[in-house]
Amino acid sequence: MSALLDSLAAGFEGDANRRAQLDALLQDGLPPARAEAWKYTSLRQLERRNFALPKAVAIDPALLAATPSPRMVFVNGLFDAGLSELSALPIGLDAQPLSTLLHGGESRALDFLERRYLRVDEPFARLNAALAREGMVLRVEAGTHIEQPLHLVHVGTPDVGDVAWHLRHFIELREGASLTLVEHELADGDHAHLGNSLLHVHVANDARLSHARIQSAAPRATLFARTDAVLATRASYQRSDFELGAQLSRHELNVRLDGDAATLRADGVLLADGRRHVDTRLGIDHAARDSRCELLWRGLAGQRGRVVFHGGILIREGADGTDAALSNKNLLLSDNAEIDTQPTLEIHADDVKAAHGAAVGQLDPTALFYLRSRGLPETQARTLLTAAFCREVAGRIEHAAVRASCEAALDAALGQLDA
């Protein structure tokens, strides 16, 4: 058993079912380097580390000054009622901590916890299923349109030693509902903690979810995130991911377009500088007719950073009328940086429109020369070009305030890239 799994298992608290899931994982261990899903992201150093359980700590409320209500805040994986603001939730929106529902014994509201993860190459989802006791459970009633964005905030803060947390979130939009969700990953000081989150998304017929995720974790943090989404008939899911922090981060986005005419737009910016490692894996499953996905991803790697991207699209038999498009463009900003991109397209239907493309290159020397010839210093010219390269992702966010927040976080990260 690795030191990592040994230390995490020491914090087990749950029933026999959870214990069985944990024991199965301990027997299998972490996936080896030769595992296809992990061959570009080594877990060798991580498996030798030890993590303790988090304890409640106080943070400076000023860290959340720019995050309006309603919001739900978790500090080192623990729900913080004092920093959260849920007292004025709109009618038709229910948001509660998972711990509250677990203590209340509301089994019907927790059906999502029954999902099993069995594959050897999904160890952190299996850990989450066994160990998560906290998270956000959110439901929007049928026909309800929530205008004000809801903010889900994760804050990592220094503790005594390194700690690990496991958060299980659930979002359900019932028929005809709509919501804008903004996820924030923040740091209140330097730390080297491990965060492991699993999000279930269910979007019912004619419902619409807009989702932005700004990951600005501490420079030494380790983050594993997974999103499993199911879209019903004419459902719409639009999300934008900005991977801007953490030493090691990995996000697995799995979306099943299960109803006819369901649509997905998933965009992202992956930024790796220093020795940061950023890994993103998409698994888009078209299982119904006339569904559509549009995927726009931009990668930037500087210094000794590494970006890993896997974009997988599956079009099943009978999914006629599918329209799927993936674009992944990447910039290498130094000779020592690395970018690995792997777009895949698997088609089992005839009447479809599908395309994917990936490219890795450097800044256009002609454009750089043009800006410098107009009097701009090289650093400023490079900043302008890199900002233009990835600003397209933020520009596609429809909500003005959310778009402004994402652009500000992106600009701040790009400024650090050149610092």
XYZ file of C-alpha atoms in Angstrom:
419
model
C 0.000 0.000 0.000
C 1.311 3.463 -0.827
C 1.865 5.963 1.991
C -0.750 8.186 0.340
C -3.543 5.623 0.443
C -2.509 4.459 3.900
C -2.764 7.976 5.337
C -6.073 8.722 3.605
C -7.633 5.432 4.698
C -6.754 6.251 8.299
C -9.468 8.903 8.233
C -12.244 6.487 7.201
C -15.681 7.085 8.649
C -18.647 5.315 7.117
C -20.790 2.231 6.713
C -19.894 -1.252 5.499
C -20.623 -0.308 1.904
C -18.101 2.517 1.970
C -15.604 0.302 3.762
C -15.913 -2.285 1.004
C -15.248 0.361 -1.652
C -12.199 1.596 0.232
C -10.827 -1.913 0.745
C -11.185 -2.651 -2.969
C -9.192 0.469 -3.791
C -6.504 -0.379 -1.253
C -6.150 -3.785 -2.837
C -5.843 -2.349 -6.368
C -3.575 0.564 -5.380
C -2.824 3.573 -7.525
C -2.704 3.080 -11.300
C 0.748 2.248 -12.664
C 2.658 4.572 -14.966
C 1.783 2.395 -17.942
C -1.976 2.937 -17.442
C -3.249 4.763 -20.525
C -5.212 7.367 -18.548
C -2.191 8.250 -16.392
C 0.844 7.844 -18.624
C 1.358 11.632 -18.898
C 0.680 12.343 -15.199
C 2.903 10.483 -12.774
C 1.678 9.768 -9.242
C 5.047 8.461 -8.057
C 5.946 11.394 -5.823
C 2.415 11.856 -4.554
C 2.053 8.244 -3.446
C 4.917 8.720 -0.967
C 3.221 11.611 0.829
C 1.094 11.550 3.989
C -1.989 13.652 4.659
C -3.987 14.189 7.841
C -7.641 15.106 8.354
C -8.420 18.850 8.225
C -9.558 20.826 11.226
C -11.684 23.941 11.347
C -9.610 27.102 10.855
C -10.485 30.765 10.546
C -9.652 32.815 7.456
C -9.691 36.505 6.710
C -13.228 37.331 5.467
C -11.668 39.946 3.166
C -10.619 37.067 0.901
C -14.292 36.749 -0.072
C -14.990 40.445 -0.464
C -15.297 40.119 -4.233
C -17.527 37.033 -4.039
C -21.168 38.093 -3.698
C -24.050 36.147 -2.220
C -25.548 33.671 -2.471
C -22.470 31.577 -1.802
C -21.463 28.346 -0.128
C -17.938 28.271 1.343
C -15.740 25.314 2.259
C -12.439 25.921 4.072
C -9.987 23.016 3.825
C -12.935 20.857 2.830
C -15.131 21.816 5.810
C -18.360 23.792 5.418
C -18.087 27.267 6.941
C -21.554 28.555 7.833
C -20.190 31.906 8.979
C -18.617 32.718 5.623
C -21.455 31.256 3.565
C -24.478 33.382 2.697
C -27.561 31.275 2.021
C -30.233 33.075 4.009
C -31.773 34.818 0.998
C -31.859 32.039 -1.565
C -34.415 32.644 -4.318
C -37.637 30.643 -4.198
C -37.188 27.397 -6.088
C -33.480 27.035 -5.275
C -32.393 24.715 -2.490
C -28.713 24.460 -1.505
C -27.525 22.538 1.541
C -24.305 21.031 2.841
C -24.045 17.292 2.300
C -23.240 16.858 5.998
C -26.615 18.339 6.969
C -28.478 15.878 4.764
C -26.405 12.948 6.014
C -27.172 13.808 9.624
C -30.836 14.311 8.768
C -31.139 10.864 7.213
C -32.756 12.132 4.003
C -31.928 9.059 1.942
C -33.962 10.016 -1.150
C -32.010 13.245 -1.489
C -28.738 11.301 -1.439
C -29.314 8.727 -4.167
C -26.265 10.056 -6.047
C -24.037 8.631 -3.291
C -24.922 5.132 -4.473
C -22.892 5.464 -7.646
C -19.974 3.007 -7.784
C -16.529 3.526 -9.267
C -14.730 0.291 -10.030
C -12.008 0.933 -12.600
C -8.381 0.877 -11.510
C -7.707 4.086 -13.452
C -10.208 6.175 -11.418
C -8.623 5.999 -7.934
C -9.618 9.467 -6.760
C -13.277 9.006 -7.661
C -13.139 5.752 -5.694
C -11.500 7.527 -2.754
C -14.171 10.193 -2.897
C -16.983 7.641 -2.936
C -15.550 6.028 0.186
C -14.416 9.070 2.167
C -16.491 12.138 1.227
C -18.741 13.373 4.030
C -19.174 16.955 2.885
C -20.134 18.910 -0.217
C -22.943 20.925 -1.779
C -26.333 19.473 -2.695
C -28.226 21.854 -4.936
C -31.610 21.553 -6.634
C -33.538 23.998 -8.808
C -37.260 23.365 -9.091
C -38.970 22.910 -12.454
C -39.565 26.121 -14.374
C -37.465 28.231 -11.977
C -35.056 30.754 -13.496
C -32.372 31.912 -11.061
C -30.963 35.240 -12.231
C -28.273 35.820 -9.590
C -25.233 33.499 -9.906
C -24.598 31.083 -7.074
C -20.976 30.869 -5.922
C -19.332 27.674 -4.715
C -16.063 28.561 -2.970
C -13.237 26.259 -1.903
C -10.512 27.860 0.211
C -7.216 26.215 1.099
C -5.381 27.664 4.058
C -2.224 26.721 5.983
C -2.739 24.103 8.673
C -0.498 22.041 10.938
C 1.025 19.713 8.384
C -0.509 18.680 5.086
C -4.200 17.775 5.052
C -6.524 16.165 2.510
C -10.239 16.618 1.930
C -12.864 14.921 -0.228
C -15.935 16.867 -1.382
C -18.966 15.329 -3.127
C -21.261 17.806 -4.888
C -24.606 17.288 -6.590
C -26.460 19.717 -8.877
C -29.908 18.992 -10.271
C -31.852 21.308 -12.553
C -35.371 20.073 -13.061
C -37.432 20.566 -16.212
C -37.218 24.060 -17.703
C -35.032 25.452 -14.891
C -31.952 27.652 -15.329
C -28.985 28.584 -13.139
C -25.553 30.190 -13.310
C -22.922 28.627 -11.059
C -19.430 29.998 -10.384
C -16.819 27.780 -8.734
C -13.807 29.377 -7.061
C -10.661 27.597 -5.872
C -8.803 30.086 -3.656
C -5.773 30.130 -1.363
C -5.499 31.989 1.933
C -1.757 31.509 2.245
C 0.717 28.923 1.017
C 0.067 25.236 1.606
C 0.625 21.805 0.084
C -2.754 20.208 0.783
C -4.648 17.677 -1.339
C -8.168 18.483 -2.532
C -10.338 15.797 -4.134
C -13.769 16.807 -5.455
C -16.461 14.940 -7.356
C -19.407 16.765 -8.930
C -22.578 15.160 -10.280
C -24.645 17.291 -12.677
C -28.159 16.385 -13.843
C -29.820 18.773 -16.308
C -33.429 17.832 -17.094
C -35.510 18.476 -20.204
C -35.271 22.067 -21.471
C -33.151 23.125 -18.481
C -30.053 25.305 -18.821
C -26.929 25.388 -16.638
C -24.099 27.891 -17.087
C -20.998 26.978 -15.094
C -17.677 28.801 -14.710
C -14.794 27.364 -12.704
C -11.804 29.506 -11.676
C -9.022 27.388 -10.217
C -6.482 29.650 -8.476
C -5.208 27.311 -5.777
C -1.953 27.692 -3.842
C 1.234 27.099 -5.864
C 2.116 23.907 -3.932
C -1.397 22.453 -3.740
C -2.570 19.230 -5.378
C -6.086 19.084 -6.828
C -8.092 16.266 -8.351
C -11.523 17.162 -9.709
C -14.071 15.131 -11.612
C -17.382 16.206 -13.145
C -19.962 13.656 -14.292
C -22.868 15.292 -16.128
C -26.011 13.878 -17.771
C -28.087 16.035 -20.126
C -31.718 15.229 -20.966
C -33.778 16.255 -24.008
C -33.010 19.806 -25.172
C -30.946 20.395 -22.045
C -28.074 22.882 -22.272
C -24.825 22.867 -20.312
C -22.290 25.647 -20.848
C -19.095 25.705 -18.824
C -15.734 27.444 -18.827
C -12.716 26.191 -16.885
C -9.693 28.304 -15.999
C -6.871 26.163 -14.617
C -4.554 28.831 -13.216
C -3.098 27.464 -9.959
C -1.841 24.428 -7.994
C 1.366 22.449 -8.398
C -0.499 19.435 -9.757
C -4.080 19.654 -10.996
C -6.207 17.186 -12.905
C -9.814 17.608 -14.027
C -11.872 14.890 -15.664
C -14.992 16.203 -17.408
C -17.410 13.462 -18.440
C -20.656 14.511 -20.141
C -23.323 12.181 -21.515
C -25.772 13.820 -23.919
C -28.572 11.425 -23.132
C -31.567 13.243 -24.631
C -32.374 14.326 -28.165
C -31.136 17.830 -29.075
C -29.069 18.189 -25.912
C -26.226 20.711 -26.233
C -22.872 21.141 -24.537
C -20.360 23.935 -24.793
C -17.225 23.322 -22.748
C -14.293 25.732 -23.006
C -11.118 26.127 -21.007
C -7.713 27.717 -20.475
C -4.888 25.549 -19.124
C -1.952 27.559 -17.787
C 1.242 25.883 -16.537
C 4.272 27.904 -15.483
C 7.173 27.204 -13.131
C 7.075 23.431 -12.642
C 3.287 23.193 -12.604
C 1.531 20.202 -14.142
C -1.998 20.732 -15.528
C -3.963 17.719 -16.778
C -7.468 17.858 -18.307
C -9.418 14.924 -19.749
C -12.703 15.244 -21.623
C -15.034 12.328 -22.204
C -18.043 13.479 -24.262
C -20.634 10.779 -24.984
C -23.299 11.453 -27.634
C -26.042 8.892 -26.973
C -29.090 10.569 -28.573
C -30.137 12.164 -31.833
C -29.390 15.733 -32.930
C -27.140 16.494 -29.961
C -24.353 19.037 -30.213
C -21.050 19.729 -28.489
C -18.613 22.586 -29.058
C -15.276 22.376 -27.266
C -12.738 25.222 -27.328
C -9.553 24.748 -25.268
C -6.362 26.786 -25.051
C -3.111 25.701 -23.387
C -0.129 27.789 -22.282
C 3.108 26.319 -20.905
C 6.077 28.392 -19.764
C 9.346 27.807 -17.902
C 9.283 24.070 -17.016
C 5.504 23.746 -16.908
C 3.572 20.919 -18.530
C 0.058 20.855 -19.981
C -1.684 17.550 -20.701
C -4.956 17.490 -22.627
C -7.094 14.564 -23.752
C -10.242 15.389 -25.700
C -12.390 12.316 -26.292
C -15.664 12.364 -28.247
C -17.811 9.235 -28.665
C -20.809 9.194 -31.035
C -22.864 6.095 -30.386
C -24.900 4.058 -32.821
C -28.257 5.731 -33.390
C -26.981 9.209 -32.456
C -27.780 10.511 -35.940
C -27.696 14.252 -36.487
C -24.870 14.753 -33.989
C -22.717 17.848 -34.479
C -19.433 17.669 -32.537
C -16.429 19.974 -32.774
C -13.211 20.133 -30.737
C -10.450 22.743 -31.043
C -7.336 22.555 -28.893
C -4.593 25.103 -29.574
C -1.504 25.477 -27.409
C 1.411 27.861 -26.948
C 4.880 26.868 -25.779
C 6.430 29.896 -24.111
C 9.842 28.403 -23.272
C 12.218 25.755 -24.567
C 11.795 23.655 -21.414
C 7.989 23.608 -21.337
C 5.962 20.632 -22.567
C 2.471 20.169 -23.975
C 0.869 16.798 -24.727
C -2.463 16.856 -26.586
C -4.519 13.880 -27.673
C -7.834 14.522 -29.446
C -9.840 11.364 -30.175
C -13.043 10.851 -32.150
C -14.996 7.573 -32.225
C -18.047 7.443 -34.515
C -20.635 4.643 -34.713
C -23.373 6.549 -36.577
C -23.660 7.589 -40.217
C -25.491 10.918 -40.392
C -23.175 13.073 -38.257
C -20.971 16.134 -38.495
C -17.776 15.860 -36.468
C -14.344 17.478 -36.458
C -11.409 17.818 -34.121
C -8.106 19.607 -34.315
C -5.070 20.198 -32.137
C -1.966 22.319 -32.594
C 1.122 23.172 -30.546
C 3.297 26.130 -31.477
C 5.020 29.295 -30.310
C 4.170 32.973 -30.483
C 4.120 34.304 -34.028
C 7.497 36.068 -34.470
C 5.996 38.365 -37.107
C 3.277 39.558 -34.732
C 5.838 39.952 -31.955
C 8.123 41.978 -34.240
C 5.203 44.164 -35.308
C 4.310 45.075 -31.719
C 7.948 45.730 -30.781
C 8.402 47.909 -33.861
C 5.569 50.061 -32.518
C 7.541 50.711 -29.338
C 6.249 47.985 -26.991
C 8.811 46.233 -24.785
C 9.156 42.519 -25.475
C 7.523 41.481 -22.189
C 4.474 43.650 -22.842
C 4.222 42.462 -26.438
C 4.309 38.811 -25.354
C 1.679 39.494 -22.702
C -0.651 41.071 -25.253
C -0.302 38.155 -27.643
C -0.796 35.478 -24.987
C -3.807 37.337 -23.565
C -5.389 37.576 -27.004
C -4.736 33.874 -27.531
C -6.793 32.737 -24.542
C -9.229 35.630 -24.004
C -11.557 34.074 -26.569
C -12.552 31.506 -23.959
C -13.607 34.116 -21.392
C -15.309 36.189 -24.075
C -17.816 33.406 -24.728
C -19.281 33.623 -21.200
C -22.708 35.207 -21.465
C -23.161 36.610 -17.944
C -21.338 39.964 -17.852
C -20.290 39.896 -14.185
C -19.080 36.295 -14.398
C -17.191 37.071 -17.593
C -15.482 40.041 -15.905
C -14.423 37.875 -12.928
C -12.943 35.232 -15.209
C -11.103 37.816 -17.288
C -9.659 39.425 -14.149
C -8.411 36.072 -12.833
C -6.939 35.217 -16.224
C -5.172 38.571 -16.529
C -3.714 38.194 -13.026
C -2.375 34.726 -13.852
C -0.881 35.906 -17.137
C 0.805 38.763 -15.290
C 2.467 36.252 -12.957
C 3.570 34.236 -15.961
C 5.814 37.079 -17.067
C 6.899 38.120 -13.578
